[in-house]
């Protein structure tokens, strides 16, 4: 056997040894990764683990800031006639109506007593979609849980914020093509729904952020002031505005 042949054999042996060692190391690393993913996520590979996490995120409701037991006694001291279940159901109706209003591009979905600011917020969402020539859909809406998040009293204005955990199929389309989201994938999110109660007429008349709607119930035109008796545009008689009543003033997604 020549020196060249011996050298070739040595090189082949070294390559084989390195290859076997690398394969053994790979198997050990893969086994460790598999054991880790099995322990941590119940799956064999990282990709399977990520898929499983995504599937679980789809069906796992978001937690809410549940401070009902803290704030409800305070609210009942201030408003003995306040009915939590009724108001919670109304807040959920406003949330669903707001989302359905975006989905259908219809202001009529807001059926509860709402402020002009909230209606304008919905109208701006609809106009933005029209400007994009797009549609945004919220389908199969389901509310898991709603609780009081906070209660505040500031300068004659009382505010209660409900927080809801909600799921839906959410996606946006343009020209028949989905441009964001997925039609068949659930999303979980959280929303704050605010309701306000004005106690002081002067606060309402003087504060720009009073949040109260002053619109004609027939044509929707703005009324010049509280206490107006007839609409200036369609001459519809106006029932004097009841200042001491709860109105829903905002819907805000917090993720």
PDB file of C-alpha atoms in Angstrom:
ATOM      1  CA  UNK A   1       0.000   0.000   0.000  1.00  0.00           C
ATOM      2  CA  UNK A   2       1.460   3.306  -0.997  1.00  0.00           C
ATOM      3  CA  UNK A   3       1.767   6.374   1.200  1.00  0.00           C
ATOM      4  CA  UNK A   4      -0.873   8.122  -0.906  1.00  0.00           C
ATOM      5  CA  UNK A   5      -3.388   5.324  -0.385  1.00  0.00           C
ATOM      6  CA  UNK A   6      -2.713   5.308   3.360  1.00  0.00           C
ATOM      7  CA  UNK A   7      -3.285   9.059   3.477  1.00  0.00           C
ATOM      8  CA  UNK A   8      -6.569   8.722   1.616  1.00  0.00           C
ATOM      9  CA  UNK A   9      -7.756   6.005   4.016  1.00  0.00           C
ATOM     10  CA  UNK A  10      -6.813   8.169   6.992  1.00  0.00           C
ATOM     11  CA  UNK A  11      -8.745  11.113   5.575  1.00  0.00           C
ATOM     12  CA  UNK A  12     -11.790   8.914   4.896  1.00  0.00           C
ATOM     13  CA  UNK A  13     -11.641   7.531   8.437  1.00  0.00           C
ATOM     14  CA  UNK A  14     -11.422  11.039   9.855  1.00  0.00           C
ATOM     15  CA  UNK A  15     -14.323  12.235   7.715  1.00  0.00           C
ATOM     16  CA  UNK A  16     -16.385   9.218   8.725  1.00  0.00           C
ATOM     17  CA  UNK A  17     -15.526   9.753  12.378  1.00  0.00           C
ATOM     18  CA  UNK A  18     -16.499  13.414  12.215  1.00  0.00           C
ATOM     19  CA  UNK A  19     -19.690  12.527  10.349  1.00  0.00           C
ATOM     20  CA  UNK A  20     -20.677   9.904  12.905  1.00  0.00           C
ATOM     21  CA  UNK A  21     -19.861  12.269  15.752  1.00  0.00           C
ATOM     22  CA  UNK A  22     -21.894  15.043  14.157  1.00  0.00           C
ATOM     23  CA  UNK A  23     -24.841  12.732  13.592  1.00  0.00           C
ATOM     24  CA  UNK A  24     -24.715  11.548  17.198  1.00  0.00           C
ATOM     25  CA  UNK A  25     -24.566  15.150  18.409  1.00  0.00           C
ATOM     26  CA  UNK A  26     -27.490  16.069  16.136  1.00  0.00           C
ATOM     27  CA  UNK A  27     -29.549  13.165  17.480  1.00  0.00           C
ATOM     28  CA  UNK A  28     -28.790  14.204  21.052  1.00  0.00           C
ATOM     29  CA  UNK A  29     -29.687  17.836  20.398  1.00  0.00           C
ATOM     30  CA  UNK A  30     -32.864  16.848  18.579  1.00  0.00           C
ATOM     31  CA  UNK A  31     -33.818  14.566  21.435  1.00  0.00           C
ATOM     32  CA  UNK A  32     -33.232  17.343  23.964  1.00  0.00           C
ATOM     33  CA  UNK A  33     -35.296  19.770  21.902  1.00  0.00           C
ATOM     34  CA  UNK A  34     -38.025  17.170  21.532  1.00  0.00           C
ATOM     35  CA  UNK A  35     -38.027  16.479  25.283  1.00  0.00           C
ATOM     36  CA  UNK A  36     -38.170  20.208  25.997  1.00  0.00           C
ATOM     37  CA  UNK A  37     -41.025  20.885  23.590  1.00  0.00           C
ATOM     38  CA  UNK A  38     -42.895  17.857  24.897  1.00  0.00           C
ATOM     39  CA  UNK A  39     -42.530  19.074  28.470  1.00  0.00           C
ATOM     40  CA  UNK A  40     -43.237  22.713  27.704  1.00  0.00           C
ATOM     41  CA  UNK A  41     -45.824  22.513  24.924  1.00  0.00           C
ATOM     42  CA  UNK A  42     -46.814  18.869  24.484  1.00  0.00           C
ATOM     43  CA  UNK A  43     -45.452  18.708  20.908  1.00  0.00           C
ATOM     44  CA  UNK A  44     -42.491  17.051  19.197  1.00  0.00           C
ATOM     45  CA  UNK A  45     -41.073  20.007  17.257  1.00  0.00           C
ATOM     46  CA  UNK A  46     -40.826  23.758  17.692  1.00  0.00           C
ATOM     47  CA  UNK A  47     -43.007  24.364  14.646  1.00  0.00           C
ATOM     48  CA  UNK A  48     -45.664  22.049  16.066  1.00  0.00           C
ATOM     49  CA  UNK A  49     -45.309  23.862  19.394  1.00  0.00           C
ATOM     50  CA  UNK A  50     -45.884  27.255  17.777  1.00  0.00           C
ATOM     51  CA  UNK A  51     -48.884  25.906  15.880  1.00  0.00           C
ATOM     52  CA  UNK A  52     -50.310  24.504  19.102  1.00  0.00           C
ATOM     53  CA  UNK A  53     -49.772  27.816  20.906  1.00  0.00           C
ATOM     54  CA  UNK A  54     -51.562  29.670  18.110  1.00  0.00           C
ATOM     55  CA  UNK A  55     -54.497  27.241  18.235  1.00  0.00           C
ATOM     56  CA  UNK A  56     -54.740  27.625  22.002  1.00  0.00           C
ATOM     57  CA  UNK A  57     -54.581  31.416  21.708  1.00  0.00           C
ATOM     58  CA  UNK A  58     -57.526  31.272  19.306  1.00  0.00           C
ATOM     59  CA  UNK A  59     -59.829  29.633  21.842  1.00  0.00           C
ATOM     60  CA  UNK A  60     -58.474  31.004  25.141  1.00  0.00           C
ATOM     61  CA  UNK A  61     -60.470  34.045  26.340  1.00  0.00           C
ATOM     62  CA  UNK A  62     -58.550  37.146  27.376  1.00  0.00           C
ATOM     63  CA  UNK A  63     -58.665  37.993  31.056  1.00  0.00           C
ATOM     64  CA  UNK A  64     -60.465  41.166  32.127  1.00  0.00           C
ATOM     65  CA  UNK A  65     -59.826  43.702  34.871  1.00  0.00           C
ATOM     66  CA  UNK A  66     -62.523  42.538  37.249  1.00  0.00           C
ATOM     67  CA  UNK A  67     -63.117  45.260  39.826  1.00  0.00           C
ATOM     68  CA  UNK A  68     -66.903  44.869  40.061  1.00  0.00           C
ATOM     69  CA  UNK A  69     -66.822  43.854  43.719  1.00  0.00           C
ATOM     70  CA  UNK A  70     -64.719  46.943  44.504  1.00  0.00           C
ATOM     71  CA  UNK A  71     -66.707  49.572  42.616  1.00  0.00           C
ATOM     72  CA  UNK A  72     -70.283  48.271  42.630  1.00  0.00           C
ATOM     73  CA  UNK A  73     -70.905  49.135  46.331  1.00  0.00           C
ATOM     74  CA  UNK A  74     -69.709  52.701  45.620  1.00  0.00           C
ATOM     75  CA  UNK A  75     -71.962  52.961  42.573  1.00  0.00           C
ATOM     76  CA  UNK A  76     -74.972  51.661  44.502  1.00  0.00           C
ATOM     77  CA  UNK A  77     -74.375  54.227  47.261  1.00  0.00           C
ATOM     78  CA  UNK A  78     -74.468  56.984  44.649  1.00  0.00           C
ATOM     79  CA  UNK A  79     -77.167  55.389  42.460  1.00  0.00           C
ATOM     80  CA  UNK A  80     -79.395  53.014  44.467  1.00  0.00           C
ATOM     81  CA  UNK A  81     -81.488  52.337  41.331  1.00  0.00           C
ATOM     82  CA  UNK A  82     -78.461  51.078  39.391  1.00  0.00           C
ATOM     83  CA  UNK A  83     -78.947  47.477  38.188  1.00  0.00           C
ATOM     84  CA  UNK A  84     -75.619  45.846  37.407  1.00  0.00           C
ATOM     85  CA  UNK A  85     -76.899  42.999  35.225  1.00  0.00           C
ATOM     86  CA  UNK A  86     -79.083  45.307  33.171  1.00  0.00           C
ATOM     87  CA  UNK A  87     -76.259  47.815  32.626  1.00  0.00           C
ATOM     88  CA  UNK A  88     -73.784  45.051  31.855  1.00  0.00           C
ATOM     89  CA  UNK A  89     -76.136  43.665  29.205  1.00  0.00           C
ATOM     90  CA  UNK A  90     -76.563  47.148  27.735  1.00  0.00           C
ATOM     91  CA  UNK A  91     -72.784  47.619  27.605  1.00  0.00           C
ATOM     92  CA  UNK A  92     -72.449  44.305  25.777  1.00  0.00           C
ATOM     93  CA  UNK A  93     -75.186  45.369  23.351  1.00  0.00           C
ATOM     94  CA  UNK A  94     -73.286  48.567  22.615  1.00  0.00           C
ATOM     95  CA  UNK A  95     -70.061  46.630  22.014  1.00  0.00           C
ATOM     96  CA  UNK A  96     -71.719  44.131  19.681  1.00  0.00           C
ATOM     97  CA  UNK A  97     -73.630  46.929  17.932  1.00  0.00           C
ATOM     98  CA  UNK A  98     -70.433  48.900  17.380  1.00  0.00           C
ATOM     99  CA  UNK A  99     -68.678  45.900  15.821  1.00  0.00           C
ATOM    100  CA  UNK A 100     -71.710  44.984  13.733  1.00  0.00           C
ATOM    101  CA  UNK A 101     -71.931  48.605  12.643  1.00  0.00           C
ATOM    102  CA  UNK A 102     -68.394  48.375  11.253  1.00  0.00           C
ATOM    103  CA  UNK A 103     -69.187  45.032   9.635  1.00  0.00           C
ATOM    104  CA  UNK A 104     -72.353  46.265   7.919  1.00  0.00           C
ATOM    105  CA  UNK A 105     -71.299  49.922   7.573  1.00  0.00           C
ATOM    106  CA  UNK A 106     -74.519  50.890   9.317  1.00  0.00           C
ATOM    107  CA  UNK A 107     -75.033  53.425  12.099  1.00  0.00           C
ATOM    108  CA  UNK A 108     -78.376  51.795  12.930  1.00  0.00           C
ATOM    109  CA  UNK A 109     -76.637  48.975  14.811  1.00  0.00           C
ATOM    110  CA  UNK A 110     -76.110  51.309  17.793  1.00  0.00           C
ATOM    111  CA  UNK A 111     -79.528  50.896  19.381  1.00  0.00           C
ATOM    112  CA  UNK A 112     -78.693  51.886  22.975  1.00  0.00           C
ATOM    113  CA  UNK A 113     -78.544  55.451  24.292  1.00  0.00           C
ATOM    114  CA  UNK A 114     -75.185  56.691  22.977  1.00  0.00           C
ATOM    115  CA  UNK A 115     -73.389  60.022  22.736  1.00  0.00           C
ATOM    116  CA  UNK A 116     -72.665  61.912  19.551  1.00  0.00           C
ATOM    117  CA  UNK A 117     -68.953  61.197  20.096  1.00  0.00           C
ATOM    118  CA  UNK A 118     -69.474  57.452  19.993  1.00  0.00           C
ATOM    119  CA  UNK A 119     -71.658  57.664  16.897  1.00  0.00           C
ATOM    120  CA  UNK A 120     -69.044  59.881  15.254  1.00  0.00           C
ATOM    121  CA  UNK A 121     -66.352  57.341  16.124  1.00  0.00           C
ATOM    122  CA  UNK A 122     -68.323  54.618  14.356  1.00  0.00           C
ATOM    123  CA  UNK A 123     -69.030  56.928  11.423  1.00  0.00           C
ATOM    124  CA  UNK A 124     -65.303  57.664  11.045  1.00  0.00           C
ATOM    125  CA  UNK A 125     -64.519  53.936  10.946  1.00  0.00           C
ATOM    126  CA  UNK A 126     -67.117  53.447   8.231  1.00  0.00           C
ATOM    127  CA  UNK A 127     -65.852  56.425   6.218  1.00  0.00           C
ATOM    128  CA  UNK A 128     -62.264  55.178   6.480  1.00  0.00           C
ATOM    129  CA  UNK A 129     -63.318  51.827   5.035  1.00  0.00           C
ATOM    130  CA  UNK A 130     -65.222  53.559   2.239  1.00  0.00           C
ATOM    131  CA  UNK A 131     -62.145  55.625   1.415  1.00  0.00           C
ATOM    132  CA  UNK A 132     -60.103  52.423   1.189  1.00  0.00           C
ATOM    133  CA  UNK A 133     -62.853  50.735  -0.824  1.00  0.00           C
ATOM    134  CA  UNK A 134     -62.581  47.967   1.766  1.00  0.00           C
ATOM    135  CA  UNK A 135     -64.789  46.019   4.157  1.00  0.00           C
ATOM    136  CA  UNK A 136     -63.966  44.999   7.711  1.00  0.00           C
ATOM    137  CA  UNK A 137     -65.842  42.042   9.121  1.00  0.00           C
ATOM    138  CA  UNK A 138     -66.582  40.914  12.667  1.00  0.00           C
ATOM    139  CA  UNK A 139     -68.394  37.585  12.529  1.00  0.00           C
ATOM    140  CA  UNK A 140     -69.546  35.017  15.104  1.00  0.00           C
ATOM    141  CA  UNK A 141     -69.133  37.552  17.920  1.00  0.00           C
ATOM    142  CA  UNK A 142     -69.175  36.014  21.374  1.00  0.00           C
ATOM    143  CA  UNK A 143     -68.653  37.823  24.669  1.00  0.00           C
ATOM    144  CA  UNK A 144     -67.096  35.625  27.336  1.00  0.00           C
ATOM    145  CA  UNK A 145     -67.175  37.936  30.335  1.00  0.00           C
ATOM    146  CA  UNK A 146     -67.914  41.543  31.265  1.00  0.00           C
ATOM    147  CA  UNK A 147     -66.910  43.265  34.486  1.00  0.00           C
ATOM    148  CA  UNK A 148     -66.653  46.791  35.831  1.00  0.00           C
ATOM    149  CA  UNK A 149     -63.106  48.048  35.350  1.00  0.00           C
ATOM    150  CA  UNK A 150     -63.349  51.449  36.998  1.00  0.00           C
ATOM    151  CA  UNK A 151     -65.730  54.072  38.366  1.00  0.00           C
ATOM    152  CA  UNK A 152     -64.873  57.777  38.401  1.00  0.00           C
ATOM    153  CA  UNK A 153     -66.575  61.020  39.437  1.00  0.00           C
ATOM    154  CA  UNK A 154     -65.143  64.223  37.967  1.00  0.00           C
ATOM    155  CA  UNK A 155     -66.807  67.667  38.026  1.00  0.00           C
ATOM    156  CA  UNK A 156     -70.404  66.537  37.951  1.00  0.00           C
ATOM    157  CA  UNK A 157     -69.724  63.719  35.512  1.00  0.00           C
ATOM    158  CA  UNK A 158     -69.778  60.065  36.591  1.00  0.00           C
ATOM    159  CA  UNK A 159     -68.126  57.433  34.434  1.00  0.00           C
ATOM    160  CA  UNK A 160     -68.302  53.646  34.555  1.00  0.00           C
ATOM    161  CA  UNK A 161     -66.025  51.593  32.310  1.00  0.00           C
ATOM    162  CA  UNK A 162     -66.997  48.009  31.579  1.00  0.00           C
ATOM    163  CA  UNK A 163     -64.333  45.655  30.234  1.00  0.00           C
ATOM    164  CA  UNK A 164     -65.333  42.692  28.081  1.00  0.00           C
ATOM    165  CA  UNK A 165     -63.503  39.632  26.842  1.00  0.00           C
ATOM    166  CA  UNK A 166     -64.714  38.890  23.316  1.00  0.00           C
ATOM    167  CA  UNK A 167     -64.002  36.531  20.445  1.00  0.00           C
ATOM    168  CA  UNK A 168     -64.845  36.730  16.757  1.00  0.00           C
ATOM    169  CA  UNK A 169     -63.703  36.007  13.237  1.00  0.00           C
ATOM    170  CA  UNK A 170     -62.087  39.266  12.168  1.00  0.00           C
ATOM    171  CA  UNK A 171     -60.755  40.069   8.714  1.00  0.00           C
ATOM    172  CA  UNK A 172     -60.610  42.853   6.151  1.00  0.00           C
ATOM    173  CA  UNK A 173     -61.404  42.498   2.456  1.00  0.00           C
ATOM    174  CA  UNK A 174     -60.738  44.589  -0.616  1.00  0.00           C
ATOM    175  CA  UNK A 175     -61.943  43.727  -4.108  1.00  0.00           C
ATOM    176  CA  UNK A 176     -63.044  40.338  -2.808  1.00  0.00           C
ATOM    177  CA  UNK A 177     -59.573  39.506  -1.455  1.00  0.00           C
ATOM    178  CA  UNK A 178     -58.663  39.154   2.220  1.00  0.00           C
ATOM    179  CA  UNK A 179     -55.992  41.770   2.958  1.00  0.00           C
ATOM    180  CA  UNK A 180     -55.687  41.216   6.719  1.00  0.00           C
ATOM    181  CA  UNK A 181     -56.841  38.611   9.208  1.00  0.00           C
ATOM    182  CA  UNK A 182     -58.203  35.173   8.351  1.00  0.00           C
ATOM    183  CA  UNK A 183     -61.819  34.223   7.725  1.00  0.00           C
ATOM    184  CA  UNK A 184     -61.581  30.856   9.455  1.00  0.00           C
ATOM    185  CA  UNK A 185     -59.411  31.815  12.438  1.00  0.00           C
ATOM    186  CA  UNK A 186     -60.839  33.040  15.716  1.00  0.00           C
ATOM    187  CA  UNK A 187     -59.421  36.091  17.471  1.00  0.00           C
ATOM    188  CA  UNK A 188     -59.595  36.902  21.163  1.00  0.00           C
ATOM    189  CA  UNK A 189     -59.579  40.502  22.338  1.00  0.00           C
ATOM    190  CA  UNK A 190     -60.689  42.896  25.078  1.00  0.00           C
ATOM    191  CA  UNK A 191     -62.752  46.069  24.862  1.00  0.00           C
ATOM    192  CA  UNK A 192     -63.582  48.903  27.220  1.00  0.00           C
ATOM    193  CA  UNK A 193     -67.096  50.327  27.017  1.00  0.00           C
ATOM    194  CA  UNK A 194     -67.655  53.613  28.839  1.00  0.00           C
ATOM    195  CA  UNK A 195     -70.957  54.971  30.077  1.00  0.00           C
ATOM    196  CA  UNK A 196     -71.448  58.430  31.596  1.00  0.00           C
ATOM    197  CA  UNK A 197     -73.981  60.179  33.791  1.00  0.00           C
ATOM    198  CA  UNK A 198     -74.116  63.981  33.920  1.00  0.00           C
ATOM    199  CA  UNK A 199     -75.235  65.452  37.250  1.00  0.00           C
ATOM    200  CA  UNK A 200     -74.553  69.154  36.645  1.00  0.00           C
ATOM    201  CA  UNK A 201     -76.258  71.043  33.785  1.00  0.00           C
ATOM    202  CA  UNK A 202     -73.609  73.772  33.858  1.00  0.00           C
ATOM    203  CA  UNK A 203     -70.908  71.186  33.320  1.00  0.00           C
ATOM    204  CA  UNK A 204     -72.766  69.876  30.290  1.00  0.00           C
ATOM    205  CA  UNK A 205     -73.284  73.300  28.790  1.00  0.00           C
ATOM    206  CA  UNK A 206     -69.766  74.548  29.414  1.00  0.00           C
ATOM    207  CA  UNK A 207     -67.548  71.506  28.881  1.00  0.00           C
ATOM    208  CA  UNK A 208     -66.740  70.613  25.288  1.00  0.00           C
ATOM    209  CA  UNK A 209     -66.144  66.994  26.308  1.00  0.00           C
ATOM    210  CA  UNK A 210     -69.486  66.569  28.065  1.00  0.00           C
ATOM    211  CA  UNK A 211     -70.188  63.626  25.757  1.00  0.00           C
ATOM    212  CA  UNK A 212     -73.933  64.134  25.598  1.00  0.00           C
ATOM    213  CA  UNK A 213     -75.776  63.920  22.311  1.00  0.00           C
ATOM    214  CA  UNK A 214     -77.841  66.921  21.289  1.00  0.00           C
ATOM    215  CA  UNK A 215     -79.348  65.820  17.991  1.00  0.00           C
ATOM    216  CA  UNK A 216     -82.807  65.806  16.472  1.00  0.00           C
ATOM    217  CA  UNK A 217     -84.383  62.349  16.851  1.00  0.00           C
ATOM    218  CA  UNK A 218     -85.970  62.689  13.395  1.00  0.00           C
ATOM    219  CA  UNK A 219     -83.289  64.064  11.041  1.00  0.00           C
ATOM    220  CA  UNK A 220     -80.189  63.834  13.252  1.00  0.00           C
ATOM    221  CA  UNK A 221     -79.341  67.535  12.922  1.00  0.00           C
ATOM    222  CA  UNK A 222     -77.498  69.099  15.874  1.00  0.00           C
ATOM    223  CA  UNK A 223     -79.655  71.056  18.305  1.00  0.00           C
ATOM    224  CA  UNK A 224     -78.469  74.561  19.165  1.00  0.00           C
ATOM    225  CA  UNK A 225     -78.711  74.108  22.922  1.00  0.00           C
ATOM    226  CA  UNK A 226     -80.188  72.042  25.717  1.00  0.00           C
ATOM    227  CA  UNK A 227     -83.883  72.737  26.148  1.00  0.00           C
ATOM    228  CA  UNK A 228     -84.559  73.406  22.457  1.00  0.00           C
ATOM    229  CA  UNK A 229     -88.256  72.847  21.720  1.00  0.00           C
ATOM    230  CA  UNK A 230     -88.158  72.286  17.952  1.00  0.00           C
ATOM    231  CA  UNK A 231     -85.567  71.246  15.361  1.00  0.00           C
ATOM    232  CA  UNK A 232     -84.378  74.175  13.241  1.00  0.00           C
ATOM    233  CA  UNK A 233     -84.072  71.945  10.154  1.00  0.00           C
ATOM    234  CA  UNK A 234     -87.177  69.732  10.079  1.00  0.00           C
ATOM    235  CA  UNK A 235     -89.326  71.470  12.732  1.00  0.00           C
ATOM    236  CA  UNK A 236     -89.801  68.231  14.690  1.00  0.00           C
ATOM    237  CA  UNK A 237     -90.899  68.836  18.315  1.00  0.00           C
ATOM    238  CA  UNK A 238     -88.114  68.003  20.757  1.00  0.00           C
ATOM    239  CA  UNK A 239     -88.790  66.387  24.112  1.00  0.00           C
ATOM    240  CA  UNK A 240     -86.667  68.180  26.681  1.00  0.00           C
ATOM    241  CA  UNK A 241     -83.413  66.351  27.167  1.00  0.00           C
ATOM    242  CA  UNK A 242     -83.195  64.362  30.386  1.00  0.00           C
ATOM    243  CA  UNK A 243     -79.860  65.313  31.838  1.00  0.00           C
ATOM    244  CA  UNK A 244     -79.736  62.661  34.540  1.00  0.00           C
ATOM    245  CA  UNK A 245     -79.476  59.536  32.448  1.00  0.00           C
ATOM    246  CA  UNK A 246     -76.721  57.091  31.547  1.00  0.00           C
ATOM    247  CA  UNK A 247     -75.281  57.324  28.029  1.00  0.00           C
ATOM    248  CA  UNK A 248     -72.658  55.135  26.404  1.00  0.00           C
ATOM    249  CA  UNK A 249     -69.805  57.345  25.277  1.00  0.00           C
ATOM    250  CA  UNK A 250     -66.941  55.170  24.018  1.00  0.00           C
ATOM    251  CA  UNK A 251     -65.914  51.734  22.766  1.00  0.00           C
ATOM    252  CA  UNK A 252     -62.184  51.078  22.753  1.00  0.00           C
ATOM    253  CA  UNK A 253     -60.239  47.919  21.902  1.00  0.00           C
ATOM    254  CA  UNK A 254     -57.340  47.304  24.272  1.00  0.00           C
ATOM    255  CA  UNK A 255     -56.228  43.939  22.814  1.00  0.00           C
TER     256      UNK A 255
END
